[in-house]
PDB file of C-alpha atoms in Angstrom:
ATOM      1  CA  MET A  18      -7.263 -41.330  29.421  1.00  0.00           C
ATOM      2  CA  ALA A  19      -4.486 -43.879  29.217  1.00  0.00           C
ATOM      3  CA  ASP A  20      -2.306 -43.963  26.122  1.00  0.00           C
ATOM      4  CA  LEU A  21      -3.221 -46.698  23.664  1.00  0.00           C
ATOM      5  CA  THR A  22       0.288 -48.130  23.612  1.00  0.00           C
ATOM      6  CA  GLY A  23       0.817 -48.283  27.343  1.00  0.00           C
ATOM      7  CA  GLY A  24      -2.413 -47.798  29.259  1.00  0.00           C
ATOM      8  CA  ALA A  25      -3.891 -50.459  31.475  1.00  0.00           C
ATOM      9  CA  ARG A  26      -7.513 -49.330  31.220  1.00  0.00           C
ATOM     10  CA  ARG A  27      -9.901 -51.203  28.982  1.00  0.00           C
ATOM     11  CA  ASP A  28     -11.275 -49.191  26.088  1.00  0.00           C
ATOM     12  CA  PRO A  29     -14.938 -48.407  26.883  1.00  0.00           C
ATOM     13  CA  LEU A  30     -15.715 -48.186  23.162  1.00  0.00           C
ATOM     14  CA  SER A  31     -14.462 -51.690  22.390  1.00  0.00           C
ATOM     15  CA  ALA A  32     -17.906 -53.263  22.785  1.00  0.00           C
ATOM     16  CA  LEU A  33     -19.433 -50.668  20.456  1.00  0.00           C
ATOM     17  CA  ARG A  34     -17.071 -51.065  17.515  1.00  0.00           C
ATOM     18  CA  GLN A  35     -18.528 -52.192  14.244  1.00  0.00           C
ATOM     19  CA  PRO A  36     -18.466 -55.989  13.900  1.00  0.00           C
ATOM     20  CA  VAL A  37     -15.699 -57.483  11.806  1.00  0.00           C
ATOM     21  CA  PRO A  38     -17.113 -58.054   8.272  1.00  0.00           C
ATOM     22  CA  PRO A  39     -17.641 -61.720   7.323  1.00  0.00           C
ATOM     23  CA  ASP A  40     -15.030 -61.711   4.540  1.00  0.00           C
ATOM     24  CA  LEU A  41     -12.435 -60.244   6.881  1.00  0.00           C
ATOM     25  CA  ALA A  42     -13.392 -62.775   9.558  1.00  0.00           C
ATOM     26  CA  ARG A  43     -12.759 -65.558   7.048  1.00  0.00           C
ATOM     27  CA  ARG A  44      -9.365 -64.079   6.180  1.00  0.00           C
ATOM     28  CA  ALA A  45      -8.570 -63.812   9.881  1.00  0.00           C
ATOM     29  CA  ALA A  46      -9.422 -67.475  10.423  1.00  0.00           C
ATOM     30  CA  ALA A  47      -7.218 -68.552   7.513  1.00  0.00           C
ATOM     31  CA  PHE A  48      -4.448 -66.294   8.719  1.00  0.00           C
ATOM     32  CA  GLN A  49      -4.690 -67.593  12.267  1.00  0.00           C
ATOM     33  CA  ALA A  50      -4.493 -71.164  10.974  1.00  0.00           C
ATOM     34  CA  GLY A  51      -1.307 -70.305   9.076  1.00  0.00           C
ATOM     35  CA  HIS A  52      -2.861 -70.609   5.610  1.00  0.00           C
ATOM     36  CA  SER A  53      -2.095 -67.055   4.459  1.00  0.00           C
ATOM     37  CA  GLN A  54       0.655 -64.455   4.775  1.00  0.00           C
ATOM     38  CA  PRO A  55       0.408 -60.709   5.455  1.00  0.00           C
ATOM     39  CA  VAL A  56       0.733 -58.326   2.544  1.00  0.00           C
ATOM     40  CA  ALA A  57       3.247 -55.518   2.619  1.00  0.00           C
ATOM     41  CA  THR A  58       2.337 -52.232   4.287  1.00  0.00           C
ATOM     42  CA  ARG A  59       2.400 -48.938   2.433  1.00  0.00           C
ATOM     43  CA  ASP A  60       3.500 -45.709   4.107  1.00  0.00           C
ATOM     44  CA  ALA A  61       0.629 -43.268   4.473  1.00  0.00           C
ATOM     45  CA  ALA A  62      -0.220 -39.994   6.196  1.00  0.00           C
ATOM     46  CA  THR A  63      -3.483 -38.541   7.463  1.00  0.00           C
ATOM     47  CA  VAL A  64      -4.242 -35.147   8.988  1.00  0.00           C
ATOM     48  CA  ALA A  65      -6.736 -34.165  11.673  1.00  0.00           C
ATOM     49  CA  LEU A  66      -7.345 -30.583  10.606  1.00  0.00           C
ATOM     50  CA  LEU A  67      -8.326 -28.500  13.662  1.00  0.00           C
ATOM     51  CA  ARG A  68      -9.732 -25.072  14.390  1.00  0.00           C
ATOM     52  CA  ASP A  69     -10.887 -23.297  17.534  1.00  0.00           C
ATOM     53  CA  ALA A  70     -14.670 -23.070  17.822  1.00  0.00           C
ATOM     54  CA  GLU A  71     -16.050 -19.593  17.167  1.00  0.00           C
ATOM     55  CA  ASN A  72     -17.887 -19.496  20.483  1.00  0.00           C
ATOM     56  CA  GLY A  73     -14.717 -20.310  22.412  1.00  0.00           C
ATOM     57  CA  THR A  74     -16.016 -23.653  23.654  1.00  0.00           C
ATOM     58  CA  GLY A  75     -13.298 -25.972  22.441  1.00  0.00           C
ATOM     59  CA  ILE A  76     -12.091 -27.227  19.091  1.00  0.00           C
ATOM     60  CA  GLN A  77     -13.569 -28.580  15.877  1.00  0.00           C
ATOM     61  CA  VAL A  78     -12.147 -31.209  13.551  1.00  0.00           C
ATOM     62  CA  CYS A  79     -12.667 -31.744   9.825  1.00  0.00           C
ATOM     63  CA  LEU A  80     -14.105 -35.119   8.757  1.00  0.00           C
ATOM     64  CA  LEU A  81     -14.699 -36.437   5.236  1.00  0.00           C
ATOM     65  CA  ARG A  82     -17.056 -39.263   4.282  1.00  0.00           C
ATOM     66  CA  ARG A  83     -15.442 -41.593   1.755  1.00  0.00           C
ATOM     67  CA  VAL A  84     -17.660 -42.514  -1.179  1.00  0.00           C
ATOM     68  CA  SER A  85     -19.234 -45.967  -1.188  1.00  0.00           C
ATOM     69  CA  THR A  86     -17.230 -47.084  -4.237  1.00  0.00           C
ATOM     70  CA  MET A  87     -13.819 -46.763  -2.541  1.00  0.00           C
ATOM     71  CA  ALA A  88     -11.840 -49.989  -2.153  1.00  0.00           C
ATOM     72  CA  PHE A  89     -10.736 -49.057   1.381  1.00  0.00           C
ATOM     73  CA  ALA A  90     -12.909 -47.623   4.181  1.00  0.00           C
ATOM     74  CA  ALA A  91     -15.903 -47.011   1.917  1.00  0.00           C
ATOM     75  CA  GLY A  92     -18.591 -44.945   3.644  1.00  0.00           C
ATOM     76  CA  MET A  93     -16.338 -44.168   6.604  1.00  0.00           C
ATOM     77  CA  HIS A  94     -15.832 -40.712   8.058  1.00  0.00           C
ATOM     78  CA  VAL A  95     -12.100 -40.060   8.016  1.00  0.00           C
ATOM     79  CA  PHE A  96      -9.477 -37.332   8.179  1.00  0.00           C
ATOM     80  CA  PRO A  97      -7.912 -36.222   4.879  1.00  0.00           C
ATOM     81  CA  GLY A  98      -5.054 -38.528   3.946  1.00  0.00           C
ATOM     82  CA  GLY A  99      -3.558 -41.130   1.651  1.00  0.00           C
ATOM     83  CA  THR A 100      -0.439 -43.051   0.722  1.00  0.00           C
ATOM     84  CA  VAL A 101       3.014 -41.608   0.169  1.00  0.00           C
ATOM     85  CA  ASP A 102       3.602 -41.076  -3.549  1.00  0.00           C
ATOM     86  CA  PRO A 103       7.039 -41.710  -5.146  1.00  0.00           C
ATOM     87  CA  ALA A 104       7.185 -38.000  -5.989  1.00  0.00           C
ATOM     88  CA  ASP A 105       6.856 -37.199  -2.272  1.00  0.00           C
ATOM     89  CA  VAL A 106      10.133 -39.055  -1.754  1.00  0.00           C
ATOM     90  CA  THR A 107      12.147 -37.983  -4.795  1.00  0.00           C
ATOM     91  CA  ALA A 108      11.119 -34.306  -4.972  1.00  0.00           C
ATOM     92  CA  GLN A 109      10.801 -32.665  -1.575  1.00  0.00           C
ATOM     93  CA  PRO A 110       9.843 -28.992  -1.110  1.00  0.00           C
ATOM     94  CA  ARG A 111      11.238 -26.337   1.178  1.00  0.00           C
ATOM     95  CA  TRP A 112      10.107 -26.228   4.793  1.00  0.00           C
ATOM     96  CA  PHE A 113       9.205 -22.985   6.570  1.00  0.00           C
ATOM     97  CA  GLY A 114       8.730 -22.462  10.269  1.00  0.00           C
ATOM     98  CA  THR A 115      11.626 -24.724  11.225  1.00  0.00           C
ATOM     99  CA  SER A 116      12.106 -23.181  14.679  1.00  0.00           C
ATOM    100  CA  GLU A 117       9.910 -21.798  17.430  1.00  0.00           C
ATOM    101  CA  THR A 118      10.219 -20.734  21.054  1.00  0.00           C
ATOM    102  CA  ASN A 119       8.451 -22.800  23.699  1.00  0.00           C
ATOM    103  CA  VAL A 120       6.503 -20.260  25.750  1.00  0.00           C
ATOM    104  CA  GLU A 121       6.767 -22.453  28.857  1.00  0.00           C
ATOM    105  CA  THR A 122      10.545 -22.949  28.801  1.00  0.00           C
ATOM    106  CA  ASP A 123      11.635 -19.990  26.633  1.00  0.00           C
ATOM    107  CA  VAL A 124      13.801 -22.454  24.682  1.00  0.00           C
ATOM    108  CA  GLU A 125      13.924 -22.395  20.893  1.00  0.00           C
ATOM    109  CA  THR A 126      13.366 -25.757  19.243  1.00  0.00           C
ATOM    110  CA  ASP A 127      13.991 -26.995  15.699  1.00  0.00           C
ATOM    111  CA  ILE A 128      10.575 -28.134  14.465  1.00  0.00           C
ATOM    112  CA  GLU A 129      11.974 -30.042  11.488  1.00  0.00           C
ATOM    113  CA  ALA A 130      14.322 -32.062  13.696  1.00  0.00           C
ATOM    114  CA  ASP A 131      11.536 -32.682  16.205  1.00  0.00           C
ATOM    115  CA  ILE A 132       9.204 -33.983  13.487  1.00  0.00           C
ATOM    116  CA  VAL A 133      11.847 -36.269  11.964  1.00  0.00           C
ATOM    117  CA  THR A 134      12.657 -37.667  15.406  1.00  0.00           C
ATOM    118  CA  ALA A 135       9.006 -38.145  16.341  1.00  0.00           C
ATOM    119  CA  LEU A 136       8.209 -39.986  13.108  1.00  0.00           C
ATOM    120  CA  ASP A 137      10.966 -42.530  13.805  1.00  0.00           C
ATOM    121  CA  ALA A 138      11.843 -42.681  10.120  1.00  0.00           C
ATOM    122  CA  GLU A 139      14.790 -41.964   7.897  1.00  0.00           C
ATOM    123  CA  PRO A 140      14.929 -38.204   7.176  1.00  0.00           C
ATOM    124  CA  ALA A 141      13.914 -38.698   3.532  1.00  0.00           C
ATOM    125  CA  LEU A 142      10.852 -40.747   4.509  1.00  0.00           C
ATOM    126  CA  ALA A 143       9.960 -38.341   7.311  1.00  0.00           C
ATOM    127  CA  ARG A 144       9.989 -35.430   4.881  1.00  0.00           C
ATOM    128  CA  ALA A 145       7.994 -37.490   2.369  1.00  0.00           C
ATOM    129  CA  LEU A 146       5.361 -38.238   5.027  1.00  0.00           C
ATOM    130  CA  VAL A 147       4.988 -34.530   5.789  1.00  0.00           C
ATOM    131  CA  SER A 148       4.783 -33.720   2.085  1.00  0.00           C
ATOM    132  CA  ALA A 149       2.146 -36.416   1.582  1.00  0.00           C
ATOM    133  CA  ALA A 150       0.164 -35.118   4.557  1.00  0.00           C
ATOM    134  CA  VAL A 151       0.095 -31.576   3.133  1.00  0.00           C
ATOM    135  CA  ARG A 152      -0.609 -32.784  -0.416  1.00  0.00           C
ATOM    136  CA  GLU A 153      -3.494 -35.051   0.581  1.00  0.00           C
ATOM    137  CA  THR A 154      -5.035 -32.334   2.761  1.00  0.00           C
ATOM    138  CA  PHE A 155      -4.989 -29.946  -0.198  1.00  0.00           C
ATOM    139  CA  GLU A 156      -6.313 -32.562  -2.620  1.00  0.00           C
ATOM    140  CA  GLU A 157      -9.201 -33.599  -0.381  1.00  0.00           C
ATOM    141  CA  SER A 158     -10.214 -30.406   1.437  1.00  0.00           C
ATOM    142  CA  GLY A 159      -8.720 -27.495  -0.520  1.00  0.00           C
ATOM    143  CA  VAL A 160      -6.568 -26.418   2.449  1.00  0.00           C
ATOM    144  CA  LEU A 161      -2.880 -25.859   1.701  1.00  0.00           C
ATOM    145  CA  LEU A 162      -0.497 -25.799   4.666  1.00  0.00           C
ATOM    146  CA  ALA A 163       2.116 -23.789   2.795  1.00  0.00           C
ATOM    147  CA  GLY A 164       3.170 -20.185   2.381  1.00  0.00           C
ATOM    148  CA  PRO A 165       5.765 -17.811   0.943  1.00  0.00           C
ATOM    149  CA  ASP A 166       7.504 -17.525   4.325  1.00  0.00           C
ATOM    150  CA  ALA A 167       7.295 -18.640   7.944  1.00  0.00           C
ATOM    151  CA  ASP A 168       4.671 -16.021   8.834  1.00  0.00           C
ATOM    152  CA  SER A 169       1.959 -16.378   6.196  1.00  0.00           C
ATOM    153  CA  VAL A 170       0.009 -18.942   4.198  1.00  0.00           C
ATOM    154  CA  ALA A 171      -0.858 -19.100   0.527  1.00  0.00           C
ATOM    155  CA  ASP A 172      -3.992 -17.484  -0.879  1.00  0.00           C
ATOM    156  CA  VAL A 173      -5.581 -20.372  -2.783  1.00  0.00           C
ATOM    157  CA  THR A 174      -8.789 -18.577  -3.821  1.00  0.00           C
ATOM    158  CA  ASP A 175      -7.658 -17.907  -7.400  1.00  0.00           C
ATOM    159  CA  PRO A 176      -9.342 -20.321  -9.867  1.00  0.00           C
ATOM    160  CA  SER A 177      -5.933 -21.416 -11.182  1.00  0.00           C
ATOM    161  CA  TRP A 178      -5.386 -23.317  -7.935  1.00  0.00           C
ATOM    162  CA  GLU A 179      -8.089 -25.817  -8.840  1.00  0.00           C
ATOM    163  CA  ALA A 180      -6.143 -26.816 -11.954  1.00  0.00           C
ATOM    164  CA  ASP A 181      -3.081 -27.335  -9.767  1.00  0.00           C
ATOM    165  CA  ARG A 182      -5.085 -29.389  -7.284  1.00  0.00           C
ATOM    166  CA  LEU A 183      -6.396 -31.613 -10.054  1.00  0.00           C
ATOM    167  CA  ALA A 184      -2.879 -32.038 -11.461  1.00  0.00           C
ATOM    168  CA  LEU A 185      -1.704 -33.166  -8.018  1.00  0.00           C
ATOM    169  CA  GLU A 186      -4.627 -35.554  -7.695  1.00  0.00           C
ATOM    170  CA  LYS A 187      -3.874 -37.099 -11.108  1.00  0.00           C
ATOM    171  CA  ARG A 188      -0.135 -37.302 -10.254  1.00  0.00           C
ATOM    172  CA  GLN A 189       0.690 -35.019 -13.166  1.00  0.00           C
ATOM    173  CA  LEU A 190       2.445 -32.623 -10.760  1.00  0.00           C
ATOM    174  CA  SER A 191       4.428 -33.120  -7.570  1.00  0.00           C
ATOM    175  CA  MET A 192       3.924 -31.067  -4.444  1.00  0.00           C
ATOM    176  CA  ALA A 193       7.535 -29.891  -4.633  1.00  0.00           C
ATOM    177  CA  ALA A 194       7.144 -28.721  -8.239  1.00  0.00           C
ATOM    178  CA  LEU A 195       3.896 -26.921  -7.471  1.00  0.00           C
ATOM    179  CA  LEU A 196       5.304 -25.093  -4.467  1.00  0.00           C
ATOM    180  CA  ALA A 197       8.517 -24.188  -6.295  1.00  0.00           C
ATOM    181  CA  ARG A 198       6.545 -22.672  -9.179  1.00  0.00           C
ATOM    182  CA  ARG A 199       4.366 -20.743  -6.728  1.00  0.00           C
ATOM    183  CA  GLY A 200       7.329 -19.627  -4.595  1.00  0.00           C
ATOM    184  CA  LEU A 201       6.035 -21.430  -1.509  1.00  0.00           C
ATOM    185  CA  GLY A 202       7.271 -23.781   1.181  1.00  0.00           C
ATOM    186  CA  LEU A 203       5.550 -26.140   3.619  1.00  0.00           C
ATOM    187  CA  ARG A 204       4.436 -24.482   6.873  1.00  0.00           C
ATOM    188  CA  VAL A 205       5.614 -27.307   9.110  1.00  0.00           C
ATOM    189  CA  ASP A 206       4.939 -25.255  12.243  1.00  0.00           C
ATOM    190  CA  LEU A 207       1.214 -25.721  11.593  1.00  0.00           C
ATOM    191  CA  LEU A 208       1.264 -29.500  12.022  1.00  0.00           C
ATOM    192  CA  ARG A 209       2.678 -32.151  14.360  1.00  0.00           C
ATOM    193  CA  PRO A 210       2.896 -35.958  14.379  1.00  0.00           C
ATOM    194  CA  TRP A 211       0.228 -37.408  16.657  1.00  0.00           C
ATOM    195  CA  ALA A 212       0.064 -41.211  16.329  1.00  0.00           C
ATOM    196  CA  ARG A 213       1.046 -44.190  14.217  1.00  0.00           C
ATOM    197  CA  TRP A 214      -1.335 -47.006  13.282  1.00  0.00           C
ATOM    198  CA  VAL A 215      -0.494 -50.186  11.343  1.00  0.00           C
ATOM    199  CA  THR A 216      -3.295 -52.096   9.606  1.00  0.00           C
ATOM    200  CA  PRO A 217      -3.886 -55.620  10.971  1.00  0.00           C
ATOM    201  CA  GLU A 218      -1.958 -58.393   9.201  1.00  0.00           C
ATOM    202  CA  VAL A 219      -5.142 -60.078   7.952  1.00  0.00           C
ATOM    203  CA  GLU A 220      -6.303 -57.084   5.902  1.00  0.00           C
ATOM    204  CA  PRO A 221      -5.891 -57.305   2.100  1.00  0.00           C
ATOM    205  CA  ARG A 222      -4.778 -53.638   2.020  1.00  0.00           C
ATOM    206  CA  ARG A 223      -2.323 -52.594   4.696  1.00  0.00           C
ATOM    207  CA  TYR A 224      -0.941 -49.194   5.656  1.00  0.00           C
ATOM    208  CA  ASP A 225       1.652 -47.884   8.069  1.00  0.00           C
ATOM    209  CA  THR A 226      -0.101 -44.581   8.716  1.00  0.00           C
ATOM    210  CA  ARG A 227       1.282 -41.574  10.552  1.00  0.00           C
ATOM    211  CA  PHE A 228      -1.460 -39.399  11.989  1.00  0.00           C
ATOM    212  CA  PHE A 229      -0.782 -35.658  12.113  1.00  0.00           C
ATOM    213  CA  ILE A 230      -2.724 -32.844  13.711  1.00  0.00           C
ATOM    214  CA  ALA A 231      -2.729 -29.466  11.979  1.00  0.00           C
ATOM    215  CA  ALA A 232      -3.944 -25.976  12.770  1.00  0.00           C
ATOM    216  CA  MET A 233      -6.410 -24.746  10.164  1.00  0.00           C
ATOM    217  CA  PRO A 234      -5.083 -21.494   8.624  1.00  0.00           C
ATOM    218  CA  VAL A 235      -7.553 -18.726   9.385  1.00  0.00           C
ATOM    219  CA  GLU A 236      -6.960 -17.280   5.913  1.00  0.00           C
ATOM    220  CA  GLN A 237      -8.237 -20.417   4.172  1.00  0.00           C
ATOM    221  CA  ARG A 238     -11.475 -22.372   3.965  1.00  0.00           C
ATOM    222  CA  THR A 239     -12.286 -26.040   3.515  1.00  0.00           C
ATOM    223  CA  ARG A 240     -14.574 -26.998   0.670  1.00  0.00           C
ATOM    224  CA  PRO A 241     -16.238 -30.248  -0.401  1.00  0.00           C
ATOM    225  CA  ILE A 242     -14.341 -31.830  -3.287  1.00  0.00           C
ATOM    226  CA  PRO A 243     -16.090 -34.539  -5.326  1.00  0.00           C
ATOM    227  CA  GLY A 244     -14.286 -37.756  -6.039  1.00  0.00           C
ATOM    228  CA  GLU A 245     -13.065 -39.728  -3.036  1.00  0.00           C
ATOM    229  CA  SER A 246     -15.493 -38.109  -0.551  1.00  0.00           C
ATOM    230  CA  ASP A 247     -19.094 -36.933  -0.726  1.00  0.00           C
ATOM    231  CA  ARG A 248     -19.414 -35.033   2.553  1.00  0.00           C
ATOM    232  CA  LEU A 249     -17.306 -32.621   4.602  1.00  0.00           C
ATOM    233  CA  LEU A 250     -18.097 -31.827   8.237  1.00  0.00           C
ATOM    234  CA  TRP A 251     -16.653 -29.614  10.971  1.00  0.00           C
ATOM    235  CA  LEU A 252     -17.619 -31.033  14.363  1.00  0.00           C
ATOM    236  CA  SER A 253     -16.335 -30.963  17.900  1.00  0.00           C
ATOM    237  CA  PRO A 254     -14.608 -34.259  18.744  1.00  0.00           C
ATOM    238  CA  ALA A 255     -17.257 -34.921  21.412  1.00  0.00           C
ATOM    239  CA  THR A 256     -20.115 -34.399  18.950  1.00  0.00           C
ATOM    240  CA  ALA A 257     -18.437 -36.610  16.345  1.00  0.00           C
ATOM    241  CA  LEU A 258     -18.019 -39.375  18.932  1.00  0.00           C
ATOM    242  CA  ALA A 259     -21.617 -39.066  20.089  1.00  0.00           C
ATOM    243  CA  GLU A 260     -22.883 -39.341  16.514  1.00  0.00           C
ATOM    244  CA  HIS A 261     -20.596 -42.317  15.930  1.00  0.00           C
ATOM    245  CA  LEU A 262     -21.971 -44.112  18.986  1.00  0.00           C
ATOM    246  CA  ALA A 263     -25.495 -43.308  17.801  1.00  0.00           C
ATOM    247  CA  GLY A 264     -24.746 -45.051  14.514  1.00  0.00           C
ATOM    248  CA  GLN A 265     -24.824 -41.844  12.477  1.00  0.00           C
ATOM    249  CA  LEU A 266     -21.120 -41.529  11.601  1.00  0.00           C
ATOM    250  CA  ALA A 267     -19.286 -44.709  10.609  1.00  0.00           C
ATOM    251  CA  MET A 268     -15.613 -44.616  11.567  1.00  0.00           C
ATOM    252  CA  LEU A 269     -12.606 -46.888  11.855  1.00  0.00           C
ATOM    253  CA  PRO A 270     -11.055 -47.412  15.313  1.00  0.00           C
ATOM    254  CA  PRO A 271      -8.021 -45.124  14.707  1.00  0.00           C
ATOM    255  CA  THR A 272     -10.355 -42.222  13.927  1.00  0.00           C
ATOM    256  CA  VAL A 273     -12.482 -42.923  16.994  1.00  0.00           C
ATOM    257  CA  HIS A 274      -9.483 -43.033  19.307  1.00  0.00           C
ATOM    258  CA  THR A 275      -7.949 -39.906  17.829  1.00  0.00           C
ATOM    259  CA  LEU A 276     -11.220 -38.065  18.431  1.00  0.00           C
ATOM    260  CA  ARG A 277     -11.314 -39.315  22.031  1.00  0.00           C
ATOM    261  CA  GLU A 278      -7.845 -37.921  22.605  1.00  0.00           C
ATOM    262  CA  LEU A 279      -8.629 -34.612  20.913  1.00  0.00           C
ATOM    263  CA  ALA A 280     -11.796 -34.238  22.996  1.00  0.00           C
ATOM    264  CA  GLU A 281      -9.609 -33.708  26.061  1.00  0.00           C
ATOM    265  CA  HIS A 282      -8.296 -30.383  24.715  1.00  0.00           C
ATOM    266  CA  ALA A 283      -9.937 -26.971  24.855  1.00  0.00           C
ATOM    267  CA  SER A 284      -7.863 -25.284  22.128  1.00  0.00           C
ATOM    268  CA  VAL A 285      -5.750 -26.016  19.077  1.00  0.00           C
ATOM    269  CA  ALA A 286      -2.755 -24.588  20.907  1.00  0.00           C
ATOM    270  CA  SER A 287      -3.271 -27.173  23.646  1.00  0.00           C
ATOM    271  CA  VAL A 288      -3.275 -29.989  21.080  1.00  0.00           C
ATOM    272  CA  LEU A 289      -0.097 -28.705  19.414  1.00  0.00           C
ATOM    273  CA  THR A 290       1.610 -28.529  22.805  1.00  0.00           C
ATOM    274  CA  ALA A 291       0.488 -32.039  23.745  1.00  0.00           C
ATOM    275  CA  ALA A 292       1.847 -33.374  20.468  1.00  0.00           C
ATOM    276  CA  ARG A 293       5.401 -32.618  21.617  1.00  0.00           C
ATOM    277  CA  ILE A 294       5.301 -35.386  24.208  1.00  0.00           C
ATOM    278  CA  ARG A 295       3.238 -38.001  22.373  1.00  0.00           C
ATOM    279  CA  ASP A 296       4.311 -41.623  22.298  1.00  0.00           C
ATOM    280  CA  LEU A 297       4.362 -42.535  18.604  1.00  0.00           C
ATOM    281  CA  SER A 298       5.050 -46.223  19.085  1.00  0.00           C
ATOM    282  CA  PRO A 299       3.119 -48.149  16.398  1.00  0.00           C
ATOM    283  CA  VAL A 300      -0.385 -49.226  17.386  1.00  0.00           C
ATOM    284  CA  ARG A 301      -0.976 -52.647  15.841  1.00  0.00           C
ATOM    285  CA  PRO A 302      -4.587 -53.859  16.087  1.00  0.00           C
ATOM    286  CA  LYS A 303      -5.138 -57.600  15.864  1.00  0.00           C
ATOM    287  CA  ILE A 304      -8.128 -59.580  14.682  1.00  0.00           C
ATOM    288  CA  LEU A 305      -8.566 -62.697  16.778  1.00  0.00           C
ATOM    289  CA  VAL A 306     -10.962 -65.515  15.880  1.00  0.00           C
ATOM    290  CA  ARG A 307     -12.294 -67.309  18.921  1.00  0.00           C
ATOM    291  CA  ASP A 308     -15.268 -69.680  19.138  1.00  0.00           C
ATOM    292  CA  GLY A 309     -16.198 -68.848  15.566  1.00  0.00           C
ATOM    293  CA  GLU A 310     -16.352 -65.080  16.185  1.00  0.00           C
ATOM    294  CA  ALA A 311     -13.852 -62.457  15.035  1.00  0.00           C
ATOM    295  CA  HIS A 312     -12.821 -59.752  17.488  1.00  0.00           C
ATOM    296  CA  LEU A 313     -10.737 -56.635  16.942  1.00  0.00           C
ATOM    297  CA  LEU A 314      -8.201 -56.138  19.733  1.00  0.00           C
ATOM    298  CA  LEU A 315      -6.098 -53.092  20.541  1.00  0.00           C
ATOM    299  CA  PRO A 316      -2.892 -53.126  22.632  1.00  0.00           C
ATOM    300  CA  HIS A 317      -4.699 -52.415  25.907  1.00  0.00           C
ATOM    301  CA  ASP A 318      -7.626 -54.808  25.311  1.00  0.00           C
ATOM    302  CA  ASP A 319      -7.966 -57.991  27.327  1.00  0.00           C
ATOM    303  CA  GLY A 320      -6.435 -60.883  25.407  1.00  0.00           C
ATOM    304  CA  TYR A 321      -4.288 -58.779  23.077  1.00  0.00           C
ATOM    305  CA  ASP A 322      -1.016 -60.181  24.423  1.00  0.00           C
ATOM    306  CA  HIS A 323      -2.328 -63.723  24.059  1.00  0.00           C
ATOM    307  CA  ALA A 324      -3.379 -63.393  20.438  1.00  0.00           C
ATOM    308  CA  PRO A 325      -1.461 -65.656  18.030  1.00  0.00           C
ATOM    309  CA  THR A 326       1.869 -64.305  16.831  1.00  0.00           C
ATOM    310  CA  PRO A 327       1.526 -63.497  13.127  1.00  0.00           C
ATOM    311  CA  PRO A 328       3.960 -64.723  10.465  1.00  0.00           C
ATOM    312  CA  ALA A 329       6.732 -62.353   9.454  1.00  0.00           C
ATOM    313  CA  SER A 330       5.269 -59.438   7.535  1.00  0.00           C
ATOM    314  CA  ALA A 331       6.213 -58.804   3.953  1.00  0.00           C
ATOM    315  CA  PRO A 332       8.532 -55.839   3.409  1.00  0.00           C
ATOM    316  CA  LYS A 333       7.065 -52.415   2.790  1.00  0.00           C
ATOM    317  CA  ARG A 334       6.561 -51.332  -0.763  1.00  0.00           C
TER     318      ARG A 334
END
């Protein structure tokens, strides 16, 4: 499959995407006519949590269904994730697993440096994105990608961990403070940057989201957590896509495309290896109004390059 940012092939799922909602179509028309300006983007991180299938027939990915009352992506099946919190920037925890040997080249690489480079961000923001990715995954699925050293992960089965999770969720505790008190550091070797998606300029809520993939620690378990989601599923990427196309799992385009890419891999190790050579150029969907109809276009869709140039975006906040 061609890469979204450089492929020439038309996306076969483009005709099956959910129609643009009427209110968003109206915003797109006003935006296209020059009557409105884009809002600022917010930095965000989301994590496709992966595990190898028990029967050895590929991989499974964790999906959450957002509750219908959410202001953004209500009812959608998504990966755990959310916006970068100020505490993710100002208080950053230790990182473990900062080097590994590539089995193909027998060359040791610095994982931390690779992640910072791949994220194309200032080191402080890159570390904040990783911290947010780990924090949101713990808040929304109960999985903590952290441990006391580079070879183990935390045991989060003790009931006291739920109080810590709630404190994180309510922003009464930072990830760095929690891990310092528990004597832990982030296991950065378990996750990799995978993609970067920027919300279309016409949306009232906009995010500059880094997508990560992460290996599910075998010592931990996901669990449904009430609040932002009301359902937790482990599915193969192919099954999730099939159910999406059948109208059973509502998803946003970035989730659909990530699943399509993951479906090409037979193991979590294969995904982690592929992540090393990913192109993380921002994918910027556009909403084009033509003949009274609103269409969502991706970089490789017909007409994307001819869509109107948007006004200058507001600065990030």
